[in-house]
PDB file of C-alpha atoms in Angstrom:
ATOM      1  CA  MET V   4      21.495 -11.672   8.390  1.00  0.00           C
ATOM      2  CA  ASN V   5      22.788 -14.938   7.017  1.00  0.00           C
ATOM      3  CA  GLU V   6      25.298 -15.214   4.167  1.00  0.00           C
ATOM      4  CA  GLN V   7      22.750 -16.368   1.581  1.00  0.00           C
ATOM      5  CA  VAL V   8      20.421 -13.410   2.195  1.00  0.00           C
ATOM      6  CA  LEU V   9      23.391 -11.024   2.124  1.00  0.00           C
ATOM      7  CA  SER V  10      24.636 -12.416  -1.191  1.00  0.00           C
ATOM      8  CA  LEU V  11      21.114 -12.150  -2.685  1.00  0.00           C
ATOM      9  CA  ALA V  12      20.959  -8.480  -1.684  1.00  0.00           C
ATOM     10  CA  GLU V  13      24.397  -7.895  -3.186  1.00  0.00           C
ATOM     11  CA  SER V  14      23.489  -9.635  -6.397  1.00  0.00           C
ATOM     12  CA  LEU V  15      20.280  -7.586  -6.762  1.00  0.00           C
ATOM     13  CA  LYS V  16      22.262  -4.366  -6.385  1.00  0.00           C
ATOM     14  CA  ASP V  17      24.920  -5.579  -8.834  1.00  0.00           C
ATOM     15  CA  ARG V  18      22.351  -6.780 -11.369  1.00  0.00           C
ATOM     16  CA  ALA V  19      20.438  -3.490 -11.174  1.00  0.00           C
ATOM     17  CA  ARG V  20      23.662  -1.540 -11.708  1.00  0.00           C
ATOM     18  CA  ALA V  21      24.596  -3.722 -14.681  1.00  0.00           C
ATOM     19  CA  THR V  22      21.105  -3.335 -16.180  1.00  0.00           C
ATOM     20  CA  LEU V  23      21.259   0.444 -15.808  1.00  0.00           C
ATOM     21  CA  GLY V  24      24.634   0.611 -17.580  1.00  0.00           C
ATOM     22  CA  GLN V  25      25.556   4.202 -18.500  1.00  0.00           C
ATOM     23  CA  ARG V  26      21.955   5.433 -18.355  1.00  0.00           C
ATOM     24  CA  ASN V  27      20.681   7.848 -15.738  1.00  0.00           C
ATOM     25  CA  LEU V  28      17.947   6.643 -13.415  1.00  0.00           C
ATOM     26  CA  VAL V  29      15.342   9.409 -13.244  1.00  0.00           C
ATOM     27  CA  LEU V  30      12.742   9.469 -10.457  1.00  0.00           C
ATOM     28  CA  VAL V  31       9.448  11.133 -11.383  1.00  0.00           C
ATOM     29  CA  GLY V  32       6.190  11.672  -9.536  1.00  0.00           C
ATOM     30  CA  LEU V  33       4.177  14.164  -7.552  1.00  0.00           C
ATOM     31  CA  MET V  34       5.514  16.227  -4.677  1.00  0.00           C
ATOM     32  CA  GLY V  35       5.780  14.174  -1.503  1.00  0.00           C
ATOM     33  CA  VAL V  36       6.331  10.747  -3.085  1.00  0.00           C
ATOM     34  CA  GLY V  37       9.913  10.649  -1.806  1.00  0.00           C
ATOM     35  CA  LYS V  38      11.968  11.214  -4.956  1.00  0.00           C
ATOM     36  CA  SER V  39      14.796  12.890  -3.014  1.00  0.00           C
ATOM     37  CA  SER V  40      14.598  10.851   0.178  1.00  0.00           C
ATOM     38  CA  ILE V  41      14.562   7.578  -1.796  1.00  0.00           C
ATOM     39  CA  GLY V  42      16.986   8.843  -4.456  1.00  0.00           C
ATOM     40  CA  ARG V  43      19.898   9.343  -2.067  1.00  0.00           C
ATOM     41  CA  PRO V  44      20.029   5.789  -0.636  1.00  0.00           C
ATOM     42  CA  LEU V  45      19.202   4.383  -4.089  1.00  0.00           C
ATOM     43  CA  ALA V  46      22.221   6.159  -5.589  1.00  0.00           C
ATOM     44  CA  GLN V  47      24.353   4.890  -2.716  1.00  0.00           C
ATOM     45  CA  GLU V  48      23.206   1.303  -3.366  1.00  0.00           C
ATOM     46  CA  LEU V  49      23.973   1.671  -7.071  1.00  0.00           C
ATOM     47  CA  GLY V  50      27.327   3.351  -6.383  1.00  0.00           C
ATOM     48  CA  ILE V  51      26.555   6.362  -8.583  1.00  0.00           C
ATOM     49  CA  PRO V  52      26.027  10.080  -7.802  1.00  0.00           C
ATOM     50  CA  PHE V  53      22.686  11.554  -6.781  1.00  0.00           C
ATOM     51  CA  VAL V  54      21.391  14.911  -7.975  1.00  0.00           C
ATOM     52  CA  ASP V  55      18.158  16.713  -7.096  1.00  0.00           C
ATOM     53  CA  THR V  56      17.032  18.973  -9.951  1.00  0.00           C
ATOM     54  CA  ASP V  57      15.288  21.401  -7.568  1.00  0.00           C
ATOM     55  CA  VAL V  58      18.526  21.860  -5.605  1.00  0.00           C
ATOM     56  CA  GLU V  59      20.444  22.335  -8.850  1.00  0.00           C
ATOM     57  CA  ILE V  60      17.884  24.887 -10.128  1.00  0.00           C
ATOM     58  CA  GLU V  61      18.159  26.831  -6.871  1.00  0.00           C
ATOM     59  CA  ARG V  62      21.958  26.718  -7.107  1.00  0.00           C
ATOM     60  CA  VAL V  63      22.168  28.031 -10.679  1.00  0.00           C
ATOM     61  CA  SER V  64      19.439  30.650 -10.238  1.00  0.00           C
ATOM     62  CA  ARG V  65      20.444  31.692  -6.701  1.00  0.00           C
ATOM     63  CA  MET V  66      16.725  31.700  -5.853  1.00  0.00           C
ATOM     64  CA  THR V  67      14.445  29.219  -4.103  1.00  0.00           C
ATOM     65  CA  ILE V  68      11.804  27.358  -6.097  1.00  0.00           C
ATOM     66  CA  THR V  69       9.122  29.428  -4.337  1.00  0.00           C
ATOM     67  CA  GLU V  70      10.919  32.680  -5.274  1.00  0.00           C
ATOM     68  CA  LEU V  71      11.280  31.524  -8.894  1.00  0.00           C
ATOM     69  CA  PHE V  72       7.565  30.730  -9.134  1.00  0.00           C
ATOM     70  CA  ALA V  73       6.667  34.090  -7.582  1.00  0.00           C
ATOM     71  CA  ALA V  74       9.042  36.123  -9.748  1.00  0.00           C
ATOM     72  CA  TYR V  75       8.671  34.374 -13.115  1.00  0.00           C
ATOM     73  CA  GLY V  76       5.617  32.104 -12.976  1.00  0.00           C
ATOM     74  CA  GLU V  77       5.316  28.401 -13.652  1.00  0.00           C
ATOM     75  CA  LEU V  78       5.875  28.588 -17.421  1.00  0.00           C
ATOM     76  CA  GLU V  79       9.286  30.275 -17.108  1.00  0.00           C
ATOM     77  CA  PHE V  80      10.217  27.963 -14.229  1.00  0.00           C
ATOM     78  CA  ARG V  81       9.451  24.896 -16.387  1.00  0.00           C
ATOM     79  CA  ALA V  82      11.656  26.255 -19.185  1.00  0.00           C
ATOM     80  CA  LEU V  83      14.547  26.691 -16.717  1.00  0.00           C
ATOM     81  CA  GLU V  84      13.872  23.238 -15.282  1.00  0.00           C
ATOM     82  CA  ALA V  85      14.013  21.698 -18.780  1.00  0.00           C
ATOM     83  CA  ARG V  86      17.369  23.355 -19.514  1.00  0.00           C
ATOM     84  CA  VAL V  87      18.896  22.303 -16.187  1.00  0.00           C
ATOM     85  CA  LEU V  88      17.628  18.730 -16.509  1.00  0.00           C
ATOM     86  CA  LYS V  89      18.889  18.394 -20.082  1.00  0.00           C
ATOM     87  CA  ARG V  90      22.362  19.430 -18.901  1.00  0.00           C
ATOM     88  CA  LEU V  91      22.244  17.040 -15.926  1.00  0.00           C
ATOM     89  CA  LEU V  92      21.232  14.115 -18.136  1.00  0.00           C
ATOM     90  CA  GLU V  93      24.259  14.629 -20.377  1.00  0.00           C
ATOM     91  CA  GLY V  94      26.556  13.324 -17.651  1.00  0.00           C
ATOM     92  CA  GLY V  95      25.782   9.936 -16.255  1.00  0.00           C
ATOM     93  CA  PRO V  96      25.090   7.528 -14.915  1.00  0.00           C
ATOM     94  CA  ARG V  97      23.458   9.082 -11.882  1.00  0.00           C
ATOM     95  CA  VAL V  98      20.205   8.999  -9.968  1.00  0.00           C
ATOM     96  CA  VAL V  99      18.221  12.146 -10.742  1.00  0.00           C
ATOM     97  CA  SER V 100      15.310  13.336  -8.601  1.00  0.00           C
ATOM     98  CA  THR V 101      13.017  15.629 -10.596  1.00  0.00           C
ATOM     99  CA  GLY V 102      10.449  18.189  -9.522  1.00  0.00           C
ATOM    100  CA  GLY V 103       6.827  17.072  -9.621  1.00  0.00           C
ATOM    101  CA  GLY V 104       6.068  18.913 -12.860  1.00  0.00           C
ATOM    102  CA  ALA V 105       9.233  18.050 -14.772  1.00  0.00           C
ATOM    103  CA  PHE V 106       7.960  14.879 -16.461  1.00  0.00           C
ATOM    104  CA  ILE V 107       4.707  16.661 -17.367  1.00  0.00           C
ATOM    105  CA  ASN V 108       6.626  19.033 -19.653  1.00  0.00           C
ATOM    106  CA  ALA V 109       6.777  17.348 -23.079  1.00  0.00           C
ATOM    107  CA  THR V 110      10.285  18.651 -23.830  1.00  0.00           C
ATOM    108  CA  THR V 111      11.647  17.501 -20.487  1.00  0.00           C
ATOM    109  CA  ARG V 112       9.895  14.148 -20.818  1.00  0.00           C
ATOM    110  CA  GLN V 113      11.556  13.633 -24.199  1.00  0.00           C
ATOM    111  CA  HIS V 114      14.986  14.424 -22.693  1.00  0.00           C
ATOM    112  CA  ILE V 115      14.331  11.817 -19.998  1.00  0.00           C
ATOM    113  CA  LYS V 116      13.034   9.185 -22.427  1.00  0.00           C
ATOM    114  CA  SER V 117      16.074   9.420 -24.675  1.00  0.00           C
ATOM    115  CA  GLY V 118      18.825   7.636 -22.823  1.00  0.00           C
ATOM    116  CA  SER V 119      17.521   7.399 -19.249  1.00  0.00           C
ATOM    117  CA  LEU V 120      15.491   4.889 -17.313  1.00  0.00           C
ATOM    118  CA  SER V 121      12.519   6.551 -15.612  1.00  0.00           C
ATOM    119  CA  VAL V 122      10.800   5.347 -12.447  1.00  0.00           C
ATOM    120  CA  TRP V 123       7.441   6.743 -11.357  1.00  0.00           C
ATOM    121  CA  LEU V 124       7.113   6.750  -7.591  1.00  0.00           C
ATOM    122  CA  LYS V 125       3.344   6.519  -7.284  1.00  0.00           C
ATOM    123  CA  ALA V 126       1.375   7.194  -4.102  1.00  0.00           C
ATOM    124  CA  ASP V 127      -2.263   7.512  -3.158  1.00  0.00           C
ATOM    125  CA  LEU V 128      -3.821  10.789  -2.028  1.00  0.00           C
ATOM    126  CA  GLY V 129      -3.792   9.925   1.690  1.00  0.00           C
ATOM    127  CA  VAL V 130      -0.067   9.203   1.736  1.00  0.00           C
ATOM    128  CA  LEU V 131       0.765  12.329  -0.285  1.00  0.00           C
ATOM    129  CA  TRP V 132      -1.448  14.615   1.769  1.00  0.00           C
ATOM    130  CA  ASP V 133       0.053  13.357   5.053  1.00  0.00           C
ATOM    131  CA  ARG V 134       3.521  14.168   3.711  1.00  0.00           C
ATOM    132  CA  VAL V 135       2.980  17.529   1.981  1.00  0.00           C
ATOM    133  CA  ASN V 136       0.598  18.918   4.594  1.00  0.00           C
ATOM    134  CA  LYS V 137       3.516  19.174   7.031  1.00  0.00           C
ATOM    135  CA  HIS V 138       5.369  21.723   4.860  1.00  0.00           C
ATOM    136  CA  ASP V 139       4.403  25.152   3.607  1.00  0.00           C
ATOM    137  CA  GLU V 140       6.914  25.588   0.759  1.00  0.00           C
ATOM    138  CA  ARG V 141       4.951  23.938  -2.076  1.00  0.00           C
ATOM    139  CA  PRO V 142       4.089  26.758  -4.532  1.00  0.00           C
ATOM    140  CA  LEU V 143       1.390  24.787  -6.330  1.00  0.00           C
ATOM    141  CA  LEU V 144      -0.437  24.091  -3.049  1.00  0.00           C
ATOM    142  CA  LYS V 145      -0.770  27.732  -2.016  1.00  0.00           C
ATOM    143  CA  THR V 146      -4.482  27.622  -2.797  1.00  0.00           C
ATOM    144  CA  GLU V 147      -7.760  27.901  -0.890  1.00  0.00           C
ATOM    145  CA  ASN V 148      -8.149  24.107  -0.812  1.00  0.00           C
ATOM    146  CA  PRO V 149      -4.675  22.546  -1.084  1.00  0.00           C
ATOM    147  CA  LYS V 150      -5.899  18.959  -0.650  1.00  0.00           C
ATOM    148  CA  GLN V 151      -8.295  19.383  -3.582  1.00  0.00           C
ATOM    149  CA  THR V 152      -5.474  20.987  -5.588  1.00  0.00           C
ATOM    150  CA  LEU V 153      -3.294  17.955  -4.841  1.00  0.00           C
ATOM    151  CA  GLU V 154      -6.063  15.601  -5.963  1.00  0.00           C
ATOM    152  CA  ASP V 155      -6.551  17.652  -9.144  1.00  0.00           C
ATOM    153  CA  LEU V 156      -2.803  17.421  -9.839  1.00  0.00           C
ATOM    154  CA  MET V 157      -2.978  13.647  -9.361  1.00  0.00           C
ATOM    155  CA  ASN V 158      -5.884  13.341 -11.801  1.00  0.00           C
ATOM    156  CA  ALA V 159      -4.126  15.485 -14.409  1.00  0.00           C
ATOM    157  CA  ARG V 160      -0.612  14.096 -14.031  1.00  0.00           C
ATOM    158  CA  TYR V 161      -0.968  10.385 -13.258  1.00  0.00           C
ATOM    159  CA  PRO V 162      -1.729   9.409 -16.880  1.00  0.00           C
ATOM    160  CA  ILE V 163       1.478  11.205 -17.961  1.00  0.00           C
ATOM    161  CA  TYR V 164       3.577   9.736 -15.135  1.00  0.00           C
ATOM    162  CA  GLY V 165       2.263   6.395 -16.376  1.00  0.00           C
ATOM    163  CA  GLU V 166       4.539   6.827 -19.412  1.00  0.00           C
ATOM    164  CA  ALA V 167       7.577   6.215 -17.181  1.00  0.00           C
ATOM    165  CA  ASP V 168       9.514   3.014 -17.841  1.00  0.00           C
ATOM    166  CA  LEU V 169       8.816   1.571 -14.383  1.00  0.00           C
ATOM    167  CA  THR V 170       6.336   2.213 -11.573  1.00  0.00           C
ATOM    168  CA  VAL V 171       6.990   1.582  -7.886  1.00  0.00           C
ATOM    169  CA  LEU V 172       4.428   2.206  -5.164  1.00  0.00           C
ATOM    170  CA  SER V 173       5.512   4.809  -2.598  1.00  0.00           C
ATOM    171  CA  ARG V 174       3.901   4.183   0.764  1.00  0.00           C
ATOM    172  CA  ASN V 175       4.649   4.468   4.444  1.00  0.00           C
ATOM    173  CA  VAL V 176       7.311   1.784   4.759  1.00  0.00           C
ATOM    174  CA  GLY V 177      11.055   2.017   5.312  1.00  0.00           C
ATOM    175  CA  LYS V 178      13.103   3.669   2.570  1.00  0.00           C
ATOM    176  CA  ASP V 179      15.190   0.503   2.277  1.00  0.00           C
ATOM    177  CA  ILE V 180      12.091  -1.433   1.168  1.00  0.00           C
ATOM    178  CA  ILE V 181      11.282   1.059  -1.604  1.00  0.00           C
ATOM    179  CA  VAL V 182      14.949   1.103  -2.675  1.00  0.00           C
ATOM    180  CA  LYS V 183      14.969  -2.717  -2.938  1.00  0.00           C
ATOM    181  CA  GLU V 184      11.718  -2.641  -4.920  1.00  0.00           C
ATOM    182  CA  ILE V 185      13.210  -0.127  -7.361  1.00  0.00           C
ATOM    183  CA  LEU V 186      16.338  -2.269  -7.760  1.00  0.00           C
ATOM    184  CA  ALA V 187      14.155  -5.329  -8.397  1.00  0.00           C
ATOM    185  CA  ALA V 188      12.014  -3.406 -10.907  1.00  0.00           C
ATOM    186  CA  ILE V 189      15.164  -2.337 -12.782  1.00  0.00           C
ATOM    187  CA  VAL V 190      16.381  -5.938 -12.961  1.00  0.00           C
ATOM    188  CA  GLU V 191      12.995  -7.397 -13.879  1.00  0.00           C
ATOM    189  CA  GLY V 192      12.089  -4.556 -16.236  1.00  0.00           C
ATOM    190  CA  LYS V 193       8.588  -4.270 -14.871  1.00  0.00           C
ATOM    191  CA  THR V 194       6.622  -2.373 -12.288  1.00  0.00           C
ATOM    192  CA  ALA V 195       6.676  -3.109  -8.593  1.00  0.00           C
ATOM    193  CA  GLU V 196       3.323  -1.439  -8.031  1.00  0.00           C
ATOM    194  CA  GLY V 197       1.641  -4.425  -6.467  1.00  0.00           C
ATOM    195  CA  ARG V 198       4.481  -5.524  -4.238  1.00  0.00           C
ATOM    196  CA  MET V 199       4.064  -5.328  -0.528  1.00  0.00           C
ATOM    197  CA  PRO V 200       6.766  -5.884   2.083  1.00  0.00           C
TER     198      PRO V 200
END
C-alpha cells in the first residue's frame, strides 16, 4: 500500500473518531447482520472499547440469552436489556453491539438516541438466513418455519431500525470493507447503504 492510500485510511479513522467525540457508537440491526463481528474491529480502528450487550447481560444474570428467554420470557428479557444498556451507555465513548430487539424497545431506543450515534447494519433476507441458519441458539427462531419468522421480523423491525442515525449495508464482503464504510458514514453523516466495494 502506498503512502498516500495509507494516510487517507488514517485520516478517515481519525476524522471518524473526532466526529464521534465522547458519544457511544451503537450498532443496531437484526440477528446475523454482524454487529459483534464488525463491532470489534470497528472499536479497534476507533481506539475505543467494545462491548456486546448480550455478553454483558449473560455476565450480570449468570444465564445465557436462551435460558433467560425460557425462564422469564421476552418481555422480562427486554426490561433487563434496557437496564443493562442504559448503564453501558453512561460510560463512553465505546462501540456497543446490541441484541436484535434492543432498538425496537421504545425505552431502549430513547436511551440510545440521547447521546449516542446509532448505526443500522442492514442486510437482505438471503444474507441473514445464510448466517443465522448455521446456528441453533436464536430463541426467536425456534419456530416451525424459522425463515418465515426471520422475514416477519424484518418486516416488523426494519421501519424502526430506519430511525437509526446512519445505515450501512451488511453483505458478504470482508469485515474491513464494512468497517471502512461505517467510518466514512460517521464522517459524512449519511448512510452508506448504496456503497459497493
